[in-house]
Amino acid sequence: MVELKTDTSIDAMYEAGQVVARALTAAHKAADVGVSLLELDEVAHGVLREAGATSPFLGYRPSFAPTPFPAVLCVSVNDAIVHGIPDRYRLRDGDLVSIDFGAELGGWVGDSALSFVVGTPRAADLRLIETAERALAAGIEAAVVGNRIGDIAHAIGTICRGAGYGIPDGFGGHGIGRRMHEDPGVPNEGRPGRGMRLRHGMVLAIEPMVVAGGGDDFHAAPDGWTLKTNDGSRAAHAEHTVAITDSGPRILTAR
């Protein structure tokens, strides 16, 4: 069931989204050669505490997970696509890092992600990240009243496939509001003109993921959470929480 949010609720979701934006900005700024993933998690946690917000990630346990998620920040490095658990690993020159973060404030949730390179970047990694960001922008542009979920999916998939990249099978965006994951699902590939029609008050987390090697297959690491590319190639992830409004898409997690 899809809950349509009031304009007042969307404004409240914007406040939660801005906590997310601040945390991602702070974690990105802190990420440097020699910094541990646990240190990045603590930076994000500090933003939550300062805002009086809580984490929808910490303690989250979906059906596939062997244990509750133990952190407030997902940090996925190099061939990890999403859901990386922060640990003592220290960042190295050239690492491709994707960070995903959520915050709950006043009963509303925001969710966003970005990817970047630590230290000296490879041209191929910059192209991968830029494609994920272009795919996100295309998906947001399609998120207008009267369009359908398939229009968002098609816009994202066209960019990713056109660049020769893989799209992790079965993973994509989602509705968001009082809970982090709500209806409807938002695939990263699909046919235009199909699926649920978009209406004022829908709020979606749109999140393309791209795999450099071109394959769609992945596997779970031994921790049961981190999803890694089967071919060992690198991955990038971009995400925003977006409200569908009569005046156009509103990015609630804009940084």
mmCIF file of C-alpha atoms in Angstrom:
data_model
loop_
_atom_site.group_PDB
_atom_site.id
_atom_site.type_symbol
_atom_site.label_atom_id
_atom_site.label_comp_id
_atom_site.label_asym_id
_atom_site.label_seq_id
_atom_site.Cartn_x
_atom_site.Cartn_y
_atom_site.Cartn_z
ATOM 1 C CA MET A 1 0.000 0.000 0.000
ATOM 2 C CA VAL A 2 1.365 3.426 -0.980
ATOM 3 C CA GLU A 3 0.922 6.277 1.486
ATOM 4 C CA LEU A 4 0.589 9.720 -0.065
ATOM 5 C CA LYS A 5 2.294 12.331 2.097
ATOM 6 C CA THR A 6 0.826 15.764 2.805
ATOM 7 C CA ASP A 7 2.842 18.871 1.978
ATOM 8 C CA THR A 8 3.477 19.304 5.720
ATOM 9 C CA SER A 9 4.782 15.746 5.946
ATOM 10 C CA ILE A 10 7.060 16.328 2.956
ATOM 11 C CA ASP A 11 8.467 19.384 4.703
ATOM 12 C CA ALA A 12 9.163 17.218 7.767
ATOM 13 C CA MET A 13 10.829 14.613 5.564
ATOM 14 C CA TYR A 14 13.029 17.379 4.177
ATOM 15 C CA GLU A 15 14.304 18.054 7.702
ATOM 16 C CA ALA A 16 15.203 14.374 8.090
ATOM 17 C CA GLY A 17 16.759 14.444 4.634
ATOM 18 C CA GLN A 18 18.983 17.350 5.570
ATOM 19 C CA VAL A 19 20.390 15.375 8.512
ATOM 20 C CA VAL A 20 21.261 12.674 5.975
ATOM 21 C CA ALA A 21 22.864 15.235 3.684
ATOM 22 C CA ARG A 22 24.999 16.661 6.495
ATOM 23 C CA ALA A 23 26.143 13.215 7.607
ATOM 24 C CA LEU A 24 27.142 12.131 4.100
ATOM 25 C CA THR A 25 28.986 15.392 3.542
ATOM 26 C CA ALA A 26 30.860 14.990 6.829
ATOM 27 C CA ALA A 27 31.752 11.341 6.170
ATOM 28 C CA HIS A 28 32.922 12.167 2.648
ATOM 29 C CA LYS A 29 35.094 14.994 3.964
ATOM 30 C CA ALA A 30 36.594 12.704 6.630
ATOM 31 C CA ALA A 31 37.396 9.907 4.179
ATOM 32 C CA ASP A 32 41.125 9.925 3.478
ATOM 33 C CA VAL A 33 43.992 7.512 3.101
ATOM 34 C CA GLY A 34 44.544 5.775 6.449
ATOM 35 C CA VAL A 35 41.102 6.516 7.878
ATOM 36 C CA SER A 36 39.199 3.436 9.039
ATOM 37 C CA LEU A 37 35.624 2.631 8.040
ATOM 38 C CA LEU A 38 34.695 2.590 11.724
ATOM 39 C CA GLU A 39 35.928 6.170 11.998
ATOM 40 C CA LEU A 40 33.627 7.197 9.136
ATOM 41 C CA ASP A 41 30.712 5.519 10.921
ATOM 42 C CA GLU A 42 31.492 7.496 14.070
ATOM 43 C CA VAL A 43 31.516 10.769 12.077
ATOM 44 C CA ALA A 44 28.040 9.978 10.726
ATOM 45 C CA HIS A 45 26.864 8.918 14.178
ATOM 46 C CA GLY A 46 28.008 12.262 15.549
ATOM 47 C CA VAL A 47 25.792 14.119 13.069
ATOM 48 C CA LEU A 48 22.813 12.028 14.198
ATOM 49 C CA ARG A 49 23.461 12.823 17.845
ATOM 50 C CA GLU A 50 23.848 16.534 17.155
ATOM 51 C CA ALA A 51 20.535 16.601 15.265
ATOM 52 C CA GLY A 52 18.647 14.564 17.850
ATOM 53 C CA ALA A 53 17.926 11.987 15.152
ATOM 54 C CA THR A 54 18.115 8.187 15.152
ATOM 55 C CA SER A 55 19.318 5.621 12.645
ATOM 56 C CA PRO A 56 16.972 3.360 10.658
ATOM 57 C CA PHE A 57 20.056 1.313 9.700
ATOM 58 C CA LEU A 58 21.335 0.449 13.182
ATOM 59 C CA GLY A 59 19.710 -2.802 14.303
ATOM 60 C CA TYR A 60 17.825 -3.252 11.015
ATOM 61 C CA ARG A 61 17.351 -6.923 10.145
ATOM 62 C CA PRO A 62 15.509 -7.844 6.942
ATOM 63 C CA SER A 63 14.677 -11.467 6.159
ATOM 64 C CA PHE A 64 17.937 -12.133 4.275
ATOM 65 C CA ALA A 65 20.224 -10.871 7.031
ATOM 66 C CA PRO A 66 21.843 -13.299 9.497
ATOM 67 C CA THR A 67 22.305 -10.555 12.092
ATOM 68 C CA PRO A 68 21.011 -7.014 12.731
ATOM 69 C CA PHE A 69 23.017 -4.316 10.945
ATOM 70 C CA PRO A 70 25.617 -3.082 13.472
ATOM 71 C CA ALA A 71 26.264 0.488 12.263
ATOM 72 C CA VAL A 72 24.600 3.735 11.171
ATOM 73 C CA LEU A 73 26.536 3.991 7.889
ATOM 74 C CA CYS A 74 26.920 1.488 5.049
ATOM 75 C CA VAL A 75 30.436 1.710 3.594
ATOM 76 C CA SER A 76 31.080 -0.358 0.458
ATOM 77 C CA VAL A 77 34.614 -0.364 -0.949
ATOM 78 C CA ASN A 78 35.773 -1.262 -4.488
ATOM 79 C CA ASP A 79 33.969 -4.485 -5.528
ATOM 80 C CA ALA A 80 31.345 -4.108 -2.774
ATOM 81 C CA ILE A 81 28.096 -2.800 -4.254
ATOM 82 C CA VAL A 82 25.986 -1.981 -1.185
ATOM 83 C CA HIS A 83 25.430 -2.844 2.504
ATOM 84 C CA GLY A 84 29.095 -2.851 3.502
ATOM 85 C CA ILE A 85 29.613 -3.062 7.266
ATOM 86 C CA PRO A 86 32.121 -0.533 8.644
ATOM 87 C CA ASP A 87 35.135 -2.285 10.178
ATOM 88 C CA ARG A 88 38.802 -1.611 10.938
ATOM 89 C CA TYR A 89 39.809 -1.543 7.261
ATOM 90 C CA ARG A 90 41.825 1.615 6.570
ATOM 91 C CA LEU A 91 41.251 3.393 3.285
ATOM 92 C CA ARG A 92 43.983 3.166 0.661
ATOM 93 C CA ASP A 93 44.944 5.453 -2.181
ATOM 94 C CA GLY A 94 42.583 4.850 -5.111
ATOM 95 C CA ASP A 95 39.815 3.076 -3.186
ATOM 96 C CA LEU A 96 36.336 3.571 -4.635
ATOM 97 C CA VAL A 97 33.964 4.137 -1.733
ATOM 98 C CA SER A 98 30.167 4.159 -1.634
ATOM 99 C CA ILE A 99 28.484 5.454 1.522
ATOM 100 C CA ASP A 100 24.769 5.034 2.252
ATOM 101 C CA PHE A 101 23.057 6.664 5.219
ATOM 102 C CA GLY A 102 19.612 7.095 6.700
ATOM 103 C CA ALA A 103 18.169 9.246 9.477
ATOM 104 C CA GLU A 104 14.854 9.303 11.314
ATOM 105 C CA LEU A 105 13.716 12.643 12.695
ATOM 106 C CA GLY A 106 10.258 13.452 14.040
ATOM 107 C CA GLY A 107 8.956 10.098 12.861
ATOM 108 C CA TRP A 108 10.087 10.562 9.234
ATOM 109 C CA VAL A 109 12.982 8.947 7.399
ATOM 110 C CA GLY A 110 15.492 10.144 4.791
ATOM 111 C CA ASP A 111 17.906 7.942 2.824
ATOM 112 C CA SER A 112 20.730 8.850 0.442
ATOM 113 C CA ALA A 113 24.047 7.576 -0.936
ATOM 114 C CA LEU A 114 27.054 8.759 -2.896
ATOM 115 C CA SER A 115 30.301 7.322 -4.269
ATOM 116 C CA PHE A 116 33.775 8.842 -4.475
ATOM 117 C CA VAL A 117 37.449 7.931 -4.790
ATOM 118 C CA VAL A 118 39.951 8.358 -1.959
ATOM 119 C CA GLY A 119 43.276 9.830 -3.026
ATOM 120 C CA THR A 120 44.330 9.457 -6.663
ATOM 121 C CA PRO A 121 41.385 8.419 -8.871
ATOM 122 C CA ARG A 122 41.383 6.118 -11.845
ATOM 123 C CA ALA A 123 39.667 7.532 -14.923
ATOM 124 C CA ALA A 124 37.530 4.394 -15.135
ATOM 125 C CA ASP A 125 36.278 4.892 -11.575
ATOM 126 C CA LEU A 126 35.372 8.521 -12.215
ATOM 127 C CA ARG A 127 33.394 7.465 -15.283
ATOM 128 C CA LEU A 128 31.590 4.786 -13.253
ATOM 129 C CA ILE A 129 30.641 7.266 -10.526
ATOM 130 C CA GLU A 130 29.590 9.899 -13.059
ATOM 131 C CA THR A 131 27.329 7.356 -14.748
ATOM 132 C CA ALA A 132 25.637 6.468 -11.461
ATOM 133 C CA GLU A 133 25.042 10.170 -10.822
ATOM 134 C CA ARG A 134 23.695 10.752 -14.357
ATOM 135 C CA ALA A 135 21.385 7.763 -13.954
ATOM 136 C CA LEU A 136 20.112 9.178 -10.666
ATOM 137 C CA ALA A 137 19.511 12.576 -12.301
ATOM 138 C CA ALA A 138 17.636 10.898 -15.170
ATOM 139 C CA GLY A 139 15.492 8.934 -12.740
ATOM 140 C CA ILE A 140 14.665 12.071 -10.772
ATOM 141 C CA GLU A 141 13.811 13.941 -13.979
ATOM 142 C CA ALA A 142 11.298 11.190 -14.811
ATOM 143 C CA ALA A 143 9.737 11.353 -11.330
ATOM 144 C CA VAL A 144 6.868 13.645 -12.261
ATOM 145 C CA VAL A 145 3.129 13.490 -11.710
ATOM 146 C CA GLY A 146 1.463 11.440 -14.460
ATOM 147 C CA ASN A 147 4.508 9.331 -15.280
ATOM 148 C CA ARG A 148 4.829 5.751 -14.066
ATOM 149 C CA ILE A 149 7.392 3.806 -12.033
ATOM 150 C CA GLY A 150 8.520 2.202 -15.289
ATOM 151 C CA ASP A 151 9.480 5.616 -16.652
ATOM 152 C CA ILE A 152 11.916 6.103 -13.764
ATOM 153 C CA ALA A 153 13.283 2.581 -14.191
ATOM 154 C CA HIS A 154 13.694 3.034 -17.944
ATOM 155 C CA ALA A 155 15.504 6.355 -17.529
ATOM 156 C CA ILE A 156 17.981 4.822 -15.077
ATOM 157 C CA GLY A 157 18.524 1.634 -17.067
ATOM 158 C CA THR A 158 19.081 3.481 -20.336
ATOM 159 C CA ILE A 159 21.973 5.469 -18.847
ATOM 160 C CA CYS A 160 23.577 2.476 -17.116
ATOM 161 C CA ARG A 161 23.284 0.040 -20.011
ATOM 162 C CA GLY A 162 24.289 2.708 -22.510
ATOM 163 C CA ALA A 163 27.579 3.077 -20.651
ATOM 164 C CA GLY A 164 28.148 -0.683 -20.795
ATOM 165 C CA TYR A 165 27.665 -1.296 -17.075
ATOM 166 C CA GLY A 166 25.852 -3.998 -15.169
ATOM 167 C CA ILE A 167 22.851 -3.420 -12.922
ATOM 168 C CA PRO A 168 22.640 -5.690 -9.842
ATOM 169 C CA ASP A 169 19.741 -8.019 -10.424
ATOM 170 C CA GLY A 170 16.723 -7.478 -8.186
ATOM 171 C CA PHE A 171 17.994 -4.404 -6.342
ATOM 172 C CA GLY A 172 16.658 -0.874 -6.705
ATOM 173 C CA GLY A 173 14.867 1.953 -4.954
ATOM 174 C CA HIS A 174 11.765 2.020 -2.785
ATOM 175 C CA GLY A 175 9.062 4.101 -1.250
ATOM 176 C CA ILE A 176 10.003 5.836 1.986
ATOM 177 C CA GLY A 177 8.232 7.755 4.743
ATOM 178 C CA ARG A 178 7.482 6.631 8.285
ATOM 179 C CA ARG A 179 9.600 3.569 7.518
ATOM 180 C CA MET A 180 12.792 3.264 5.492
ATOM 181 C CA HIS A 181 11.313 0.735 3.066
ATOM 182 C CA GLU A 182 7.753 1.250 1.892
ATOM 183 C CA ASP A 183 5.815 0.537 -1.306
ATOM 184 C CA PRO A 184 6.349 0.886 -4.191
ATOM 185 C CA GLY A 185 9.564 -0.731 -5.372
ATOM 186 C CA VAL A 186 11.533 1.336 -7.895
ATOM 187 C CA PRO A 187 13.586 -0.922 -10.219
ATOM 188 C CA ASN A 188 16.745 0.316 -11.904
ATOM 189 C CA GLU A 189 15.641 -1.049 -15.254
ATOM 190 C CA GLY A 190 12.241 -1.397 -16.869
ATOM 191 C CA ARG A 191 9.804 -0.501 -19.613
ATOM 192 C CA PRO A 192 8.418 3.035 -19.924
ATOM 193 C CA GLY A 193 4.707 3.533 -19.400
ATOM 194 C CA ARG A 194 4.437 0.530 -17.082
ATOM 195 C CA GLY A 195 3.777 0.239 -13.374
ATOM 196 C CA MET A 196 2.118 2.486 -10.826
ATOM 197 C CA ARG A 197 1.235 6.014 -11.895
ATOM 198 C CA LEU A 198 3.069 8.741 -9.999
ATOM 199 C CA ARG A 199 0.949 11.078 -7.880
ATOM 200 C CA HIS A 200 1.535 14.192 -5.805
ATOM 201 C CA GLY A 201 2.590 13.104 -2.320
ATOM 202 C CA MET A 202 4.493 9.953 -3.247
ATOM 203 C CA VAL A 203 8.040 9.888 -1.848
ATOM 204 C CA LEU A 204 10.649 7.579 -3.362
ATOM 205 C CA ALA A 205 14.247 6.650 -2.650
ATOM 206 C CA ILE A 206 15.732 6.436 -6.151
ATOM 207 C CA GLU A 207 19.071 4.596 -6.179
ATOM 208 C CA PRO A 208 20.940 3.376 -9.245
ATOM 209 C CA MET A 209 23.801 0.921 -8.720
ATOM 210 C CA VAL A 210 26.296 0.182 -11.488
ATOM 211 C CA VAL A 211 28.885 -2.568 -11.963
ATOM 212 C CA ALA A 212 31.950 -1.761 -14.044
ATOM 213 C CA GLY A 213 32.377 -5.264 -15.481
ATOM 214 C CA GLY A 214 28.970 -5.208 -17.162
ATOM 215 C CA GLY A 215 27.534 -8.204 -15.322
ATOM 216 C CA ASP A 216 24.429 -8.200 -13.141
ATOM 217 C CA ASP A 217 25.392 -11.044 -10.798
ATOM 218 C CA PHE A 218 26.598 -10.616 -7.239
ATOM 219 C CA HIS A 219 27.081 -12.592 -4.059
ATOM 220 C CA ALA A 220 26.911 -11.949 -0.333
ATOM 221 C CA ALA A 221 30.178 -11.733 1.586
ATOM 222 C CA PRO A 222 30.667 -13.972 4.637
ATOM 223 C CA ASP A 223 29.182 -11.252 6.875
ATOM 224 C CA GLY A 224 25.827 -11.919 5.187
ATOM 225 C CA TRP A 225 25.298 -8.223 4.450
ATOM 226 C CA THR A 226 27.883 -6.907 1.998
ATOM 227 C CA LEU A 227 26.949 -7.565 -1.640
ATOM 228 C CA LYS A 228 29.970 -7.961 -3.926
ATOM 229 C CA THR A 229 30.347 -8.207 -7.693
ATOM 230 C CA ASN A 230 30.900 -11.744 -8.962
ATOM 231 C CA ASP A 231 33.572 -10.673 -11.429
ATOM 232 C CA GLY A 232 35.516 -8.595 -8.892
ATOM 233 C CA SER A 233 34.943 -5.364 -10.816
ATOM 234 C CA ARG A 234 34.161 -2.123 -9.029
ATOM 235 C CA ALA A 235 30.717 -0.726 -8.302
ATOM 236 C CA ALA A 236 29.172 2.669 -7.613
ATOM 237 C CA HIS A 237 25.923 3.745 -5.948
ATOM 238 C CA ALA A 238 23.987 7.028 -5.926
ATOM 239 C CA GLU A 239 20.710 7.781 -4.141
ATOM 240 C CA HIS A 240 18.339 10.566 -3.154
ATOM 241 C CA THR A 241 14.991 10.704 -1.387
ATOM 242 C CA VAL A 242 12.609 12.464 -3.782
ATOM 243 C CA ALA A 243 9.058 13.752 -3.307
ATOM 244 C CA ILE A 244 6.694 13.699 -6.286
ATOM 245 C CA THR A 245 4.874 17.054 -6.360
ATOM 246 C CA ASP A 246 2.627 18.938 -8.729
ATOM 247 C CA SER A 247 5.451 21.442 -9.220
ATOM 248 C CA GLY A 248 8.029 18.777 -10.049
ATOM 249 C CA PRO A 249 10.369 16.426 -8.164
ATOM 250 C CA ARG A 250 11.691 17.761 -4.844
ATOM 251 C CA ILE A 251 15.022 16.300 -3.672
ATOM 252 C CA LEU A 252 14.692 15.999 0.098
ATOM 253 C CA THR A 253 18.289 14.846 0.672
ATOM 254 C CA ALA A 254 19.966 17.462 -1.544
ATOM 255 C CA ARG A 255 23.483 18.222 -0.346
#
